[in-house]
Short mmCIF file of C-alpha atoms and ligand atoms in Angstrom, two decimals:
data_model
loop_
_atom_site.label_atom_id
_atom_site.label_comp_id
_atom_site.label_asym_id
_atom_site.label_seq_id
_atom_site.Cartn_x
_atom_site.Cartn_y
_atom_site.Cartn_z
CA MET K 14 -39.46 -24.95 91.50
CA LYS K 15 -40.62 -27.87 89.27
CA ARG K 16 -41.10 -25.50 86.13
CA LEU K 17 -37.91 -24.18 86.50
CA GLY K 18 -35.77 -27.62 86.83
CA GLY K 19 -37.85 -28.69 83.73
CA GLY K 20 -36.52 -25.65 81.96
CA LYS K 21 -33.05 -26.30 82.81
CA GLN K 22 -33.32 -29.79 81.74
CA VAL K 23 -35.08 -29.04 78.44
CA LEU K 24 -32.13 -26.47 77.77
CA GLY K 25 -29.69 -29.19 78.60
CA ILE K 26 -30.91 -31.63 76.20
CA ALA K 27 -31.41 -28.66 73.61
CA VAL K 28 -27.36 -28.20 74.03
CA HIS K 29 -26.61 -31.83 73.59
CA VAL K 30 -28.82 -32.03 70.32
CA LEU K 31 -27.05 -28.97 69.01
CA ALA K 32 -23.26 -30.34 70.22
CA PHE K 33 -24.17 -33.49 68.38
CA LEU K 34 -25.51 -32.06 65.48
CA LEU K 35 -22.58 -29.67 64.98
CA ALA K 36 -19.86 -32.82 65.47
CA ALA K 37 -22.15 -34.86 62.81
CA LEU K 38 -21.67 -31.55 60.51
CA LEU K 39 -17.98 -31.55 61.35
CA LEU K 40 -17.50 -35.48 60.61
CA TRP K 41 -19.57 -35.00 57.49
CA HIS K 42 -17.62 -32.20 56.00
CA MET K 43 -14.36 -33.89 56.84
CA PHE K 44 -15.24 -37.06 55.02
CA SER K 45 -16.93 -35.38 52.27
CA SER K 46 -14.20 -33.39 51.24
CA PHE K 47 -12.18 -36.62 50.68
CA ALA K 48 -14.80 -38.51 49.07
CA PRO K 49 -13.51 -39.65 45.61
CA VAL K 50 -15.28 -37.98 42.64
CA VAL K 51 -15.48 -39.60 39.26
CA PRO K 52 -14.39 -36.95 36.85
CA SER K 53 -16.42 -36.92 33.41
CA GLU K 54 -15.35 -38.27 30.37
CA GLU K 55 -15.64 -34.59 28.95
CA HIS K 56 -12.25 -33.64 31.02
CA LEU K 57 -8.63 -35.17 31.17
CA TYR K 58 -7.04 -35.05 34.54
CA VAL K 59 -3.49 -35.04 35.10
CA TYR K 60 -1.97 -35.60 38.50
CA VAL K 61 1.68 -35.07 39.02
CA LEU K 62 1.86 -36.80 42.25
CA ASP K 63 4.27 -35.55 45.19
CA VAL K 64 6.45 -38.55 45.63
CA GLY K 65 9.55 -36.59 46.85
CA GLN K 66 12.51 -36.86 44.55
CA SER K 67 10.88 -39.27 42.31
CA ASP K 68 8.20 -39.79 39.65
CA ALA K 69 4.71 -40.85 39.38
CA VAL K 70 1.98 -39.21 37.15
CA LEU K 71 -1.81 -40.36 37.05
CA LEU K 72 -4.09 -39.64 34.19
CA ARG K 73 -7.76 -40.06 34.32
CA SER K 74 -10.52 -39.20 32.22
CA GLY K 75 -14.20 -40.94 33.53
CA THR K 76 -13.40 -44.36 34.70
CA HIS K 77 -10.22 -44.63 32.67
CA THR K 78 -6.65 -44.33 34.17
CA LEU K 79 -2.97 -44.23 33.27
CA LEU K 80 -0.28 -44.44 35.76
CA ILE K 81 3.32 -43.12 34.63
CA ASP K 82 6.02 -44.53 36.76
CA THR K 83 5.44 -45.15 40.31
CA GLY K 84 7.99 -43.28 42.43
CA THR K 85 10.63 -44.35 44.97
CA ALA K 86 10.04 -47.28 47.19
CA THR K 87 10.27 -45.09 50.31
CA GLU K 88 7.30 -42.89 48.89
CA GLU K 89 5.03 -45.86 48.90
CA ARG K 90 2.55 -44.63 51.49
CA ALA K 91 2.45 -41.07 49.44
CA LEU K 92 1.71 -42.93 46.45
CA ARG K 93 -0.86 -45.13 48.14
CA ARG K 94 -2.60 -42.37 49.96
CA ALA K 95 -3.01 -40.63 46.90
CA LEU K 96 -4.51 -43.24 44.93
CA ALA K 97 -7.10 -43.89 47.83
CA ARG K 98 -7.93 -40.36 47.75
CA TYR K 99 -8.54 -40.26 44.18
CA GLY K 100 -10.58 -43.59 44.57
CA ILE K 101 -8.28 -45.34 42.05
CA GLU K 102 -8.37 -49.26 42.57
CA HIS K 103 -7.76 -50.05 38.96
CA ILE K 104 -4.88 -49.09 36.71
CA ASP K 105 -5.83 -49.44 32.81
CA TYR K 106 -2.18 -48.77 31.73
CA LEU K 107 0.69 -48.70 33.77
CA VAL K 108 3.64 -47.60 31.93
CA LEU K 109 7.30 -47.55 33.28
CA THR K 110 9.44 -45.15 31.73
CA HIS K 111 12.65 -46.70 32.55
CA PRO K 112 14.06 -49.15 35.33
CA HIS K 113 15.47 -46.51 37.63
CA GLU K 114 14.36 -46.97 41.52
CA ASP K 115 12.77 -43.66 41.47
CA HIS K 116 10.41 -44.61 38.65
CA VAL K 117 9.75 -48.17 39.50
CA GLY K 118 10.07 -48.29 43.05
CA ASN K 119 6.33 -48.99 43.92
CA ALA K 120 5.49 -51.10 40.82
CA ARG K 121 5.75 -54.33 42.50
CA TYR K 122 3.14 -52.56 45.19
CA ILE K 123 0.96 -51.47 42.39
CA VAL K 124 0.47 -54.90 40.51
CA GLU K 125 0.10 -56.76 43.87
CA ASN K 126 -2.52 -54.54 45.31
CA LEU K 127 -4.59 -53.06 42.24
CA SER K 128 -5.93 -54.32 39.38
CA VAL K 129 -3.78 -53.47 36.36
CA GLY K 130 -4.69 -54.02 32.57
CA THR K 131 -1.71 -53.62 30.52
CA VAL K 132 1.83 -53.00 31.54
CA LEU K 133 4.28 -51.01 29.29
CA LEU K 134 7.79 -52.15 30.02
CA PRO K 135 10.75 -50.05 28.77
CA SER K 136 13.04 -52.04 26.54
CA VAL K 137 15.85 -51.59 28.66
CA GLY K 138 16.45 -54.08 31.76
CA SER K 139 17.79 -54.00 35.16
CA GLU K 140 20.00 -56.13 37.30
CA ASP K 141 18.16 -54.71 40.40
CA TYR K 142 16.58 -57.51 42.88
CA ALA K 143 13.33 -55.36 43.65
CA TYR K 144 12.84 -55.00 39.93
CA SER K 145 13.31 -58.54 39.14
CA LEU K 146 10.55 -59.17 41.87
CA PHE K 147 8.37 -57.00 40.32
CA LEU K 148 8.93 -58.50 37.13
CA ALA K 149 7.86 -61.94 38.57
CA ALA K 150 4.58 -60.32 39.99
CA VAL K 151 3.71 -58.50 36.99
CA ALA K 152 3.75 -61.71 34.64
CA GLN K 153 0.92 -63.11 36.90
CA SER K 154 -1.31 -60.28 36.94
CA ALA K 155 -1.47 -58.12 33.98
CA SER K 156 -0.77 -58.26 30.27
CA VAL K 157 2.80 -57.10 29.62
CA LEU K 158 3.94 -55.32 26.46
CA THR K 159 7.01 -53.92 25.79
CA ALA K 160 7.12 -50.27 24.67
CA THR K 161 8.00 -49.09 21.15
CA ALA K 162 7.84 -46.19 19.30
CA GLY K 163 4.59 -46.04 17.34
CA GLN K 164 2.49 -48.02 19.82
CA HIS K 165 -0.96 -45.99 20.44
CA PHE K 166 -3.95 -46.47 22.65
CA ALA K 167 -7.08 -44.88 23.69
CA LEU K 168 -7.60 -43.79 27.24
CA GLY K 169 -11.42 -42.70 27.01
CA ASN K 170 -11.36 -39.78 24.67
CA ALA K 171 -7.70 -39.16 24.69
CA LYS K 172 -5.24 -40.34 22.49
CA VAL K 173 -2.06 -41.89 23.73
CA GLU K 174 1.21 -42.45 21.54
CA VAL K 175 4.70 -43.86 22.24
CA LEU K 176 6.92 -41.35 20.76
CA SER K 177 10.43 -43.01 22.04
CA ALA K 178 11.31 -46.03 23.59
CA GLY K 179 14.81 -46.28 23.07
CA THR K 180 17.41 -48.91 24.00
CA ALA K 181 20.46 -48.33 26.17
CA THR K 182 23.82 -48.93 24.96
CA SER K 183 25.36 -49.19 28.39
CA ASP K 184 24.07 -49.15 31.87
CA LYS K 185 25.53 -45.65 32.64
CA ASP K 186 22.39 -43.40 34.27
CA GLY K 187 22.50 -41.08 31.30
CA ASP K 188 21.82 -43.81 28.68
CA VAL K 189 19.04 -45.66 30.89
CA ASN K 190 17.61 -42.18 31.11
CA ASP K 191 17.63 -41.53 27.29
CA ALA K 192 15.79 -44.94 27.07
CA SER K 193 12.92 -43.69 28.60
CA VAL K 194 9.43 -44.23 27.14
CA VAL K 195 8.26 -40.53 25.98
CA LEU K 196 4.63 -40.29 25.81
CA ARG K 197 2.19 -37.99 23.62
CA VAL K 198 -1.36 -37.64 24.92
CA CYS K 199 -4.00 -35.59 23.13
CA PHE K 200 -7.31 -34.75 24.38
CA GLY K 201 -9.20 -32.33 21.94
CA THR K 202 -6.66 -29.96 20.97
CA GLN K 203 -4.65 -30.44 23.89
CA VAL K 204 -1.37 -32.09 23.56
CA PHE K 205 0.66 -33.21 26.79
CA LEU K 206 4.27 -34.56 26.65
CA PHE K 207 5.55 -36.96 29.05
CA MET K 208 9.48 -37.44 29.12
CA GLY K 209 10.47 -39.58 31.77
CA ASP K 210 14.06 -38.96 32.51
CA ALA K 211 14.96 -38.73 28.80
CA GLU K 212 17.83 -35.85 28.16
CA ALA K 213 19.04 -33.87 25.29
CA ALA K 214 20.11 -36.97 23.13
CA THR K 215 16.82 -38.40 23.08
CA GLU K 216 15.18 -34.60 22.72
CA SER K 217 17.30 -34.58 19.29
CA ALA K 218 16.20 -37.89 18.21
CA LEU K 219 12.58 -36.51 18.59
CA ILE K 220 13.14 -33.46 16.86
CA SER K 221 14.73 -35.41 13.89
CA ALA K 222 12.00 -38.02 13.86
CA TYR K 223 9.03 -36.14 14.25
CA GLY K 224 9.69 -32.34 13.76
CA SER K 225 8.19 -29.39 15.67
CA GLU K 226 4.40 -30.13 14.32
CA LYS K 227 3.97 -33.28 16.07
CA LEU K 228 6.11 -32.25 19.11
CA ASP K 229 4.46 -28.90 19.58
CA CYS K 230 2.77 -29.36 23.05
CA ASP K 231 0.52 -27.22 25.62
CA PHE K 232 1.82 -29.27 28.56
CA LEU K 233 5.38 -30.47 29.18
CA LYS K 234 5.78 -32.91 32.25
CA VAL K 235 9.67 -31.89 32.37
CA GLY K 236 12.49 -34.38 31.54
CA HIS K 237 14.62 -35.65 34.36
CA HIS K 238 13.11 -34.02 37.12
CA GLY K 239 14.18 -30.22 35.84
CA SER K 240 17.92 -31.23 35.48
CA SER K 241 19.72 -29.13 32.94
CA THR K 242 20.89 -32.31 30.96
CA SER K 243 17.12 -32.51 29.79
CA THR K 244 14.80 -29.74 28.35
CA SER K 245 17.16 -28.36 25.72
CA VAL K 246 16.94 -25.16 23.95
CA PRO K 247 16.02 -26.84 20.56
CA PHE K 248 13.50 -29.19 22.05
CA LEU K 249 11.94 -26.31 23.84
CA LEU K 250 11.71 -24.26 20.64
CA ALA K 251 10.13 -27.63 19.00
CA THR K 252 7.54 -27.97 21.72
CA THR K 253 6.93 -24.34 23.08
CA PRO K 254 4.72 -25.80 25.99
CA THR K 255 2.39 -23.19 27.76
CA VAL K 256 2.46 -25.23 30.98
CA ALA K 257 5.28 -27.31 32.26
CA ALA K 258 5.40 -29.63 35.45
CA ILE K 259 8.71 -30.85 37.45
CA SER K 260 8.39 -33.46 39.66
CA CYS K 261 11.35 -33.19 42.38
CA GLY K 262 11.83 -33.38 46.16
CA LYS K 263 12.22 -30.32 48.31
CA GLN K 264 15.90 -29.63 48.85
CA ASN K 265 17.13 -32.70 46.88
CA ALA K 266 20.63 -33.27 46.79
CA TYR K 267 20.93 -32.99 43.08
CA GLY K 268 19.82 -29.44 42.99
CA PHE K 269 16.68 -30.05 40.83
CA PRO K 270 15.32 -28.23 39.06
CA HIS K 271 18.45 -26.68 37.53
CA ALA K 272 18.45 -22.81 37.06
CA PRO K 273 19.04 -23.24 33.26
CA THR K 274 16.17 -25.35 32.86
CA LEU K 275 14.07 -22.92 34.56
CA GLU K 276 15.51 -19.88 32.53
CA ASN K 277 14.96 -21.82 29.22
CA LEU K 278 11.19 -22.45 30.34
CA ALA K 279 10.70 -19.06 31.20
CA ALA K 280 12.22 -17.63 27.94
CA VAL K 281 9.54 -19.78 26.04
CA GLY K 282 6.81 -18.45 27.83
CA ALA K 283 5.77 -21.29 29.83
CA TYR K 284 4.27 -21.24 33.33
CA VAL K 285 6.31 -23.60 35.83
CA TYR K 286 4.89 -25.91 38.33
CA ARG K 287 6.79 -27.76 40.93
CA THR K 288 5.80 -30.46 43.56
CA ASP K 289 8.46 -29.54 46.03
CA GLU K 290 6.60 -26.13 46.19
CA SER K 291 3.33 -26.99 45.48
CA GLY K 292 3.02 -30.50 46.46
CA THR K 293 0.78 -32.86 44.19
CA LEU K 294 -0.19 -30.88 41.12
CA VAL K 295 -3.75 -31.47 39.47
CA PHE K 296 -4.23 -30.04 36.06
CA GLY K 297 -7.48 -30.37 34.18
CA THR K 298 -8.58 -30.03 30.19
CA ASN K 299 -11.94 -29.65 28.55
CA GLY K 300 -9.82 -30.32 25.21
CA GLN K 301 -9.60 -26.61 24.95
CA GLU K 302 -7.60 -25.13 27.62
CA ILE K 303 -5.44 -26.52 30.41
CA ARG K 304 -6.07 -25.07 33.79
CA LEU K 305 -4.30 -25.88 37.44
CA ILE K 306 -7.14 -27.13 39.89
CA PRO K 307 -6.66 -25.49 43.16
CA PRO K 308 -5.49 -27.55 45.95
CA LYS K 309 -9.35 -27.60 47.56
CA MET K 310 -10.94 -29.01 44.57
CA LYS K 311 -8.32 -31.71 43.58
CA GLY K 312 -10.36 -34.16 41.84
CA LEU K 313 -13.37 -32.32 41.15
CA SER K 314 -14.78 -31.00 38.00
CA LEU K 315 -13.29 -27.86 36.27
ZN1 ZN P 18 14.44 -40.11 37.80
#
């Protein structure tokens, strides 16, 4: 009788130990899959963050970080969680393409909660109160420059150049969009263009200023959330992207991306990826080719 009781006790302990080990394994798996991974400088990663109907794009190579726009204020939680997930506590360069709320809505949050090296502001201003609070905050926490065409800086092994930073002739939305800071990022043989909300007038000016040799790209962050007022046919013929990424909200009120934009992108053979369909998009390049990183591998090496 004693022996039997002892056997049950041993069995009971064994079951408890096994349950504990399984729970520990499950917890390790859950947390390890969220552990931030610092990518190597041999790769450049582009994260088109899912911030609803707004815009925020993170670039990183090794420990070097560049954030283009910050999304709309109502998406602060999404931005915060994405940056935490990728272990981002410092931004080397924050570039604000233009002062519309869907691009600068969390700019104040960024400069007040992360360390920021240099901020590139658009030359066009804004009367918006929240933007004025951001300007007051940024003056105390980062070095601030006004973007001008021709500026360039290094992001690890990537070369970043401002192609356009226009001035708006009015405060009409189209004019402010066309004042967007446009960035060209070069990593190895791969060229990335980030358009902000620049529209056809800016695209035309870019073609005149640079020609297709400089504008030819592998990756296009499509202008103005896929609006048909951007991504004109002449611009697509000059840029011929292989990969195109569109940031827009699910069933957004503007109908972005517009059908003509998608048709024109398909006509030049670009693979189109959309945040409204796929959530945050992560692309990686080794300098030779660009790959979409599968969701489960976000933040990991190619
Ligand atoms: Zn926008």
